[in-house]
Amino acid sequence: MDLSAIDVEVIPEKFEDVKVEGPSFLCDLFDTEIVHKIAQALLPGLASACVDNTTGGLFRSPASVAVDIRKEMVEYLTQRSESFVAESVILEDGPNTEVSDHPFDIISDFVDDFASSKRNLFSRVSGWLLSERREDKIDDFVQEMEINSFWLLDRRAAIAQNLLKNVDFKNTFHCNMNFSSAEELDEHRSNCSFRSMNCMNEGCNSSFCAAHMEKHDSVCPFKIIPCEQQCSESLMRREMDRHCITVCPMKLVNCPFYSIGCQSTVHHCMVEQHQSDNLDSHLLCVLQVTHKDVSAVDLKQRVEQLKESSSPSELAEAKNVRSLTSAVKNLESKLGPLVVTVPKTVSEENTETSDSVAQIPVEAEN
C-alpha cells in the first residue's frame, strides 16, 4: 500500500480533557524537550510493530498495516498510561523491582511492549529479531513514513503530551495547576516554569521551557563567553576550541629552543619575555650542540664571552634556534677558537707541579 495515498486524518488521535465540576482553567504547559523526545520515539516504535507483524508474509507489507496498527498503538499507549499509577503501586510491592520513574523511559517501555505484542509467528521463532536486516528494514520504513508525511510530528506531540500527563504523577515535566478565571490563568502562564522560551543569543534558534533556561545557557554554542584561557577576548562558545588552539595569546607553546634542550612551555604572549629572561640558558643550549665534548664550566665561560663581545640587541633579536646559532657562530669567528681546560696526566703532574690542568683551543663543530 502506498503511504502517500493514506488519509491520515481519519484516525482520531485527540483526547478529550477530563471535565471538572465548576469553573476551572487548567494550565496545559509541558516540558517541550521531553514531549519532543517522546514524539520522536513513537515513529520507530510503530515501524518496529509493522515490520515484525508482516515479516515472512507474501501478501502484506509494513505500509499495508500501518494505519490499523497505529490506531491500536495509540489506544494501547493511552490505556497503559492511564493505568500506570496503579501498576506502579503493584510493582513497588514486588521483590527487588527497579523501575525508572522518568516519563520517557516509562513510555518507551510501553512502546516496546506494544511492538513485541504485534510480532507474528515467523518473527518469534526465527532469528529475525536479532538480524541486521531487520534494523535496516525498520529504518527504511521510518524514512518512508516521514517522506510521505504519515503521522506528522505535531500530531505525535499532541499524543505525547497526553501520555506524559498520565505518567508524570509527580508533575515534574508538566504543569497541572488550575485557576478559577482566565485572567488568573493568563497571569500564571506568563510566569509558569514550563512556558516556552526562545534563546536570546544571536544566531541560536533553540526553544525550551523556562525551567531549562539555565541549562541551555550553560551549553548554548552561540553564547558569548570570556576566553577559557583567560585572555582578553570574549567569543561564541562554539568558537572557543579553535580560538584556544590557534590564535589565543594565552595558549601554551613550547619554547622556540625546545628542540635543543629548553623544555619550558610558556604562554604564547610571553615567549619574548621568556627568551629575554633565559638568554644565558639558550646560549648554553646552542653551544652544547656546536661543542659537544666541552664541559659545562667552559661553555658557561664562553656564554659570558659571547655576551661581552656582542651588541645589546644582537643576541636578543635571535628568536629561534637557527638565528641564535648563526649569531653565535659570527661572534665566535671574532673571538677565535674556544679554549677549554683539560686535566693533566699523572706523569705531567709529576714533572710540573705548579699547574694541574692544561688549556687547549677547540673549534666549533659545523
Coordinates of C-alpha atoms in Angstrom, one line a residue:
M1 CA 0.0 0.0 0.0
D2 CA 1.3 3.5 -0.9
L3 CA 1.5 5.5 2.3
S4 CA 1.1 8.7 0.4
A5 CA -2.4 7.7 -0.5
I6 CA -3.5 7.2 3.1
D7 CA -5.8 9.8 4.6
V8 CA -4.1 10.2 7.9
E9 CA -6.8 12.5 9.2
V10 CA -9.3 9.6 9.6
I11 CA -7.6 8.3 12.7
P12 CA -8.9 10.0 15.7
E13 CA -6.0 10.9 17.9
K14 CA -7.2 13.7 20.0
F15 CA -8.0 13.2 23.7
E16 CA -10.8 14.9 25.5
D17 CA -9.9 16.8 28.6
V18 CA -11.2 15.5 31.8
K19 CA -14.2 17.5 32.8
V20 CA -14.0 19.1 36.2
E21 CA -17.1 20.3 38.1
G22 CA -17.3 24.1 38.4
P23 CA -15.3 26.7 36.5
S24 CA -11.7 25.6 36.1
F25 CA -9.0 26.9 33.9
L26 CA -6.2 24.4 33.6
C27 CA -2.6 25.2 32.7
D28 CA -1.6 22.8 30.0
L29 CA 2.1 23.7 29.6
F30 CA 4.7 20.9 29.3
D31 CA 8.4 20.3 29.2
T32 CA 8.7 20.7 25.4
E33 CA 12.0 18.8 25.4
I34 CA 10.5 15.6 26.9
V35 CA 7.4 15.9 24.7
H36 CA 9.5 16.2 21.6
K37 CA 11.7 13.2 22.7
I38 CA 8.6 11.0 23.3
A39 CA 7.1 12.1 20.0
Q40 CA 10.3 11.1 18.2
A41 CA 10.2 7.6 19.8
L42 CA 6.7 6.8 18.6
L43 CA 7.6 6.5 14.9
P44 CA 10.3 3.9 15.3
G45 CA 8.1 2.0 17.6
L46 CA 5.3 1.9 15.0
A47 CA 7.8 0.9 12.4
S48 CA 9.0 -2.0 14.5
A49 CA 5.5 -3.2 15.1
C50 CA 4.6 -3.0 11.4
V51 CA 7.8 -4.7 10.2
D52 CA 7.7 -7.5 12.7
N53 CA 4.0 -8.1 12.1
T54 CA 4.4 -8.6 8.3
T55 CA 7.8 -10.4 8.2
G56 CA 7.6 -13.5 6.2
G57 CA 4.2 -12.6 4.7
L58 CA 3.8 -12.8 1.0
F59 CA 0.8 -10.5 0.6
R60 CA 1.3 -7.9 3.3
S61 CA 3.9 -5.1 3.7
P62 CA 4.5 -2.8 6.7
A63 CA 2.7 0.0 4.8
S64 CA -0.4 -2.1 4.4
V65 CA -0.9 -2.5 8.1
A66 CA 0.4 0.9 9.3
V67 CA -3.0 2.6 9.7
D68 CA -4.6 -0.1 11.7
I69 CA -1.5 -0.7 13.9
R70 CA -1.1 3.0 14.5
K71 CA -4.7 3.1 15.9
E72 CA -4.1 0.1 18.1
M73 CA -0.8 1.6 19.3
V74 CA -2.4 4.9 20.3
E75 CA -5.2 3.1 22.2
Y76 CA -2.7 0.7 23.9
L77 CA -0.4 3.5 25.0
T78 CA -3.3 5.6 26.3
Q79 CA -4.7 2.6 28.3
R80 CA -1.3 1.8 29.7
S81 CA -0.5 5.4 30.6
E82 CA -3.9 5.8 32.3
S83 CA -3.3 2.7 34.5
F84 CA 0.3 3.5 35.1
V85 CA -0.2 4.7 38.7
A86 CA -2.0 1.5 39.7
E87 CA 0.7 -0.6 38.0
S88 CA 3.5 1.3 39.8
V89 CA 1.9 0.6 43.2
I90 CA 1.9 -3.1 42.4
L91 CA 5.5 -3.1 41.1
E92 CA 6.7 -1.3 44.2
D93 CA 5.4 -4.2 46.3
G94 CA 7.2 -6.7 44.2
P95 CA 10.6 -8.3 45.2
N96 CA 13.7 -6.4 44.1
T97 CA 11.9 -4.4 41.5
E98 CA 13.7 -1.4 39.9
V99 CA 11.6 0.7 37.6
S100 CA 12.6 4.1 36.2
D101 CA 10.2 6.9 37.0
H102 CA 11.3 9.1 34.1
P103 CA 8.3 9.6 31.7
F104 CA 10.4 8.9 28.6
D105 CA 11.6 5.6 30.0
I106 CA 8.1 4.6 31.0
I107 CA 6.5 5.4 27.7
S108 CA 9.4 3.8 25.8
D109 CA 8.7 0.6 27.7
F110 CA 5.1 0.9 26.7
V111 CA 6.1 1.3 23.1
D112 CA 8.4 -1.7 23.2
D113 CA 5.7 -3.8 24.8
F114 CA 3.3 -2.9 22.1
A115 CA 5.8 -3.6 19.3
S116 CA 6.5 -7.0 20.9
S117 CA 2.9 -7.9 21.0
K118 CA 2.5 -7.4 17.3
R119 CA 5.2 -9.8 16.2
N120 CA 4.0 -12.7 14.0
L121 CA 4.9 -16.3 14.4
F122 CA 7.8 -16.0 11.9
S123 CA 9.4 -13.1 13.8
R124 CA 9.1 -15.0 17.1
V125 CA 10.6 -18.3 16.1
S126 CA 13.3 -17.2 13.6
G127 CA 16.4 -15.2 14.2
W128 CA 14.8 -12.2 12.6
L129 CA 14.7 -10.1 15.8
L130 CA 18.5 -10.1 16.1
S131 CA 19.3 -9.6 12.4
E132 CA 20.8 -6.5 10.9
R133 CA 18.4 -6.8 8.0
R134 CA 15.5 -6.2 10.5
E135 CA 17.1 -3.0 11.8
D136 CA 17.7 -1.8 8.2
K137 CA 14.1 -2.5 7.3
I138 CA 12.8 -0.6 10.3
D139 CA 15.0 2.4 9.5
D140 CA 13.8 2.3 5.9
F141 CA 10.1 2.2 6.9
V142 CA 10.6 5.1 9.3
Q143 CA 12.1 7.1 6.5
E144 CA 9.3 6.1 4.2
M145 CA 6.7 7.3 6.7
E146 CA 8.5 10.6 7.1
I147 CA 8.7 11.2 3.4
N148 CA 5.0 10.5 2.9
S149 CA 4.1 12.7 5.9
F150 CA 2.5 9.8 7.7
W151 CA 1.8 10.6 11.4
L152 CA 3.3 14.1 11.4
L153 CA 5.4 15.2 14.4
D154 CA 2.9 17.8 15.7
R155 CA 0.2 15.0 15.8
R156 CA 2.6 12.7 17.7
A157 CA 3.5 15.6 20.0
A158 CA -0.2 16.0 20.9
I159 CA -0.4 12.3 21.8
A160 CA 2.9 12.6 23.7
Q161 CA 1.5 15.4 25.8
N162 CA -1.4 13.3 27.0
L163 CA 0.8 10.3 27.7
L164 CA 3.2 12.5 29.6
K165 CA 0.4 13.9 31.7
N166 CA -0.8 10.5 32.6
V167 CA 2.5 9.1 33.8
D168 CA 4.1 12.2 35.3
F169 CA 2.2 12.0 38.6
K170 CA 4.9 14.0 40.4
N171 CA 4.2 16.9 38.0
T172 CA 7.9 17.1 37.2
F173 CA 7.5 17.6 33.5
H174 CA 4.2 19.3 33.2
C175 CA 2.1 21.9 35.0
N176 CA -1.3 20.8 36.4
M177 CA -2.3 24.0 38.2
N178 CA -5.9 25.2 37.6
F179 CA -7.5 28.5 38.2
S180 CA -10.9 29.9 38.7
S181 CA -10.6 32.6 35.9
A182 CA -9.0 33.1 32.6
E183 CA -7.2 36.2 34.0
E184 CA -5.6 34.2 36.7
L185 CA -4.5 31.5 34.2
D186 CA -3.0 34.1 31.9
E187 CA -1.1 35.7 34.7
H188 CA 0.2 32.3 35.8
R189 CA 1.2 31.2 32.2
S190 CA 3.4 34.3 31.8
N191 CA 5.5 33.0 34.8
C192 CA 5.0 29.3 34.6
S193 CA 8.3 27.3 34.6
F194 CA 7.0 25.3 31.7
R195 CA 6.3 28.3 29.4
S196 CA 8.1 28.2 26.1
M197 CA 11.1 30.4 25.6
N198 CA 13.5 31.2 22.8
C199 CA 17.2 31.5 23.3
M200 CA 18.2 35.2 23.3
N201 CA 21.8 34.5 22.0
E202 CA 22.2 35.8 18.5
G203 CA 22.2 33.0 15.9
C204 CA 20.6 30.4 18.2
N205 CA 17.1 29.2 17.2
S206 CA 16.6 26.8 20.2
S207 CA 13.4 26.9 22.2
F208 CA 12.8 25.3 25.6
C209 CA 10.7 25.6 28.7
A210 CA 11.7 28.3 31.2
A211 CA 12.9 25.7 33.7
H212 CA 15.7 24.7 31.3
M213 CA 16.9 28.2 30.5
E214 CA 19.9 28.0 32.8
K215 CA 20.8 24.5 31.5
H216 CA 20.6 25.7 27.8
D217 CA 22.5 28.8 28.6
S218 CA 25.3 26.8 30.1
V219 CA 25.8 24.9 26.8
C220 CA 24.5 27.2 24.1
P221 CA 27.1 27.2 21.3
F222 CA 26.1 30.8 20.4
K223 CA 26.6 32.4 23.9
I224 CA 29.4 35.0 24.1
I225 CA 31.7 33.9 26.9
P226 CA 35.2 35.0 28.1
C227 CA 38.2 33.1 26.8
E228 CA 38.7 29.9 28.8
Q229 CA 42.4 30.6 28.8
Q230 CA 41.8 34.0 30.4
C231 CA 42.9 36.2 27.5
S232 CA 41.1 39.5 27.0
E233 CA 38.8 38.1 24.2
S234 CA 35.1 37.2 24.5
L235 CA 33.7 35.0 21.8
M236 CA 31.0 32.4 21.0
R237 CA 31.3 29.1 22.9
R238 CA 31.3 27.1 19.6
E239 CA 34.4 29.1 18.5
M240 CA 36.3 28.6 21.8
D241 CA 38.2 25.4 20.9
R242 CA 39.5 26.9 17.6
H243 CA 40.5 30.1 19.3
C244 CA 42.3 28.4 22.2
I245 CA 44.3 26.2 19.8
T246 CA 45.1 28.7 17.1
V247 CA 45.2 32.4 18.0
C248 CA 44.8 32.8 21.7
P249 CA 47.8 34.7 23.2
M250 CA 47.4 32.7 26.4
K251 CA 47.8 29.3 24.7
L252 CA 50.7 27.2 25.9
V253 CA 53.6 26.6 23.4
N254 CA 57.0 25.1 23.6
C255 CA 60.0 27.4 23.9
P256 CA 61.5 28.0 20.4
F257 CA 64.6 26.3 21.7
Y258 CA 62.7 23.2 22.8
S259 CA 64.5 21.1 20.1
I260 CA 67.9 21.8 21.5
G261 CA 67.2 21.4 25.2
C262 CA 64.9 24.1 26.7
Q263 CA 61.9 22.1 28.0
S264 CA 59.9 25.1 29.1
T265 CA 56.2 25.6 28.0
V266 CA 55.1 29.2 28.1
H267 CA 52.1 31.3 27.2
H268 CA 52.3 32.4 23.5
C269 CA 52.3 36.1 24.5
M270 CA 55.2 35.5 27.0
V271 CA 57.6 33.9 24.5
E272 CA 59.7 37.0 24.0
Q273 CA 59.9 37.7 27.8
H274 CA 60.9 34.1 28.3
Q275 CA 63.6 34.4 25.7
S276 CA 64.9 37.6 27.3
D277 CA 64.9 36.1 30.8
N278 CA 66.6 32.9 29.7
L279 CA 69.2 34.1 27.1
D280 CA 72.1 32.5 29.1
S281 CA 70.5 29.1 29.1
H282 CA 69.5 29.3 25.4
L283 CA 73.1 30.3 24.5
L284 CA 74.3 27.3 26.6
C285 CA 72.0 25.0 24.7
V286 CA 73.4 26.3 21.3
L287 CA 77.0 25.8 22.5
Q288 CA 76.3 22.3 23.7
V289 CA 75.2 21.4 20.2
T290 CA 78.2 23.1 18.5
H291 CA 80.8 22.0 21.1
K292 CA 79.5 18.5 22.1
D293 CA 82.6 17.4 24.2
V294 CA 83.2 20.6 26.1
S295 CA 82.4 20.8 29.8
A296 CA 79.6 22.9 31.2
V297 CA 82.1 25.1 33.0
D298 CA 83.9 26.0 29.9
L299 CA 80.7 26.6 28.0
K300 CA 79.4 28.9 30.7
Q301 CA 82.6 30.9 30.4
R302 CA 82.0 31.1 26.6
V303 CA 78.5 32.4 27.2
E304 CA 79.9 35.3 29.2
Q305 CA 82.4 36.0 26.4
L306 CA 79.7 36.0 23.8
K307 CA 77.6 38.4 25.8
E308 CA 80.5 40.8 26.4
S309 CA 81.5 40.8 22.7
S310 CA 78.0 41.3 21.3
S311 CA 75.9 44.4 20.9
P312 CA 72.9 44.7 23.3
S313 CA 70.4 43.7 20.5
E314 CA 72.5 41.2 18.5
L315 CA 71.7 38.1 20.6
A316 CA 68.3 39.4 22.0
E317 CA 66.9 39.7 18.4
A318 CA 67.6 36.0 17.7
K319 CA 64.2 34.4 18.1
N320 CA 64.8 30.8 17.2
V321 CA 67.5 28.1 17.0
R322 CA 68.7 29.0 13.5
S323 CA 69.1 32.7 14.1
L324 CA 70.7 32.3 17.5
T325 CA 73.1 29.7 16.2
S326 CA 74.0 32.0 13.3
A327 CA 74.7 34.9 15.7
V328 CA 76.8 32.7 18.0
K329 CA 79.0 31.5 15.0
N330 CA 79.5 35.1 13.9
L331 CA 80.7 36.1 17.3
E332 CA 82.9 33.0 17.7
S333 CA 84.6 33.8 14.4
K334 CA 85.7 37.1 16.0
L335 CA 86.5 35.6 19.4
G336 CA 88.6 32.7 17.9
P337 CA 88.6 29.1 19.0
L338 CA 87.0 28.1 22.3
V339 CA 89.7 27.5 24.9
V340 CA 88.9 24.5 27.1
T341 CA 90.5 23.3 30.3
V342 CA 91.8 19.7 30.2
P343 CA 93.1 17.8 33.3
K344 CA 96.8 16.8 33.0
T345 CA 98.0 13.2 33.2
V346 CA 99.8 11.8 36.2
S347 CA 103.2 11.9 34.5
E348 CA 102.6 15.5 33.6
E349 CA 101.6 16.3 37.1
N350 CA 104.8 14.7 38.5
T351 CA 107.0 16.8 36.3
E352 CA 105.0 20.0 36.6
T353 CA 103.5 20.6 40.0
S354 CA 102.6 24.2 39.5
D355 CA 99.6 23.5 37.2
S356 CA 97.2 20.6 37.3
V357 CA 95.3 21.5 34.1
A358 CA 96.1 22.5 30.6
Q359 CA 94.2 24.8 28.2
I360 CA 93.7 23.9 24.5
P361 CA 91.7 25.7 21.8
V362 CA 88.7 23.9 20.3
E363 CA 87.0 24.7 17.0
A364 CA 83.2 24.7 16.9
E365 CA 81.5 21.8 15.0
N366 CA 79.8 22.7 11.8

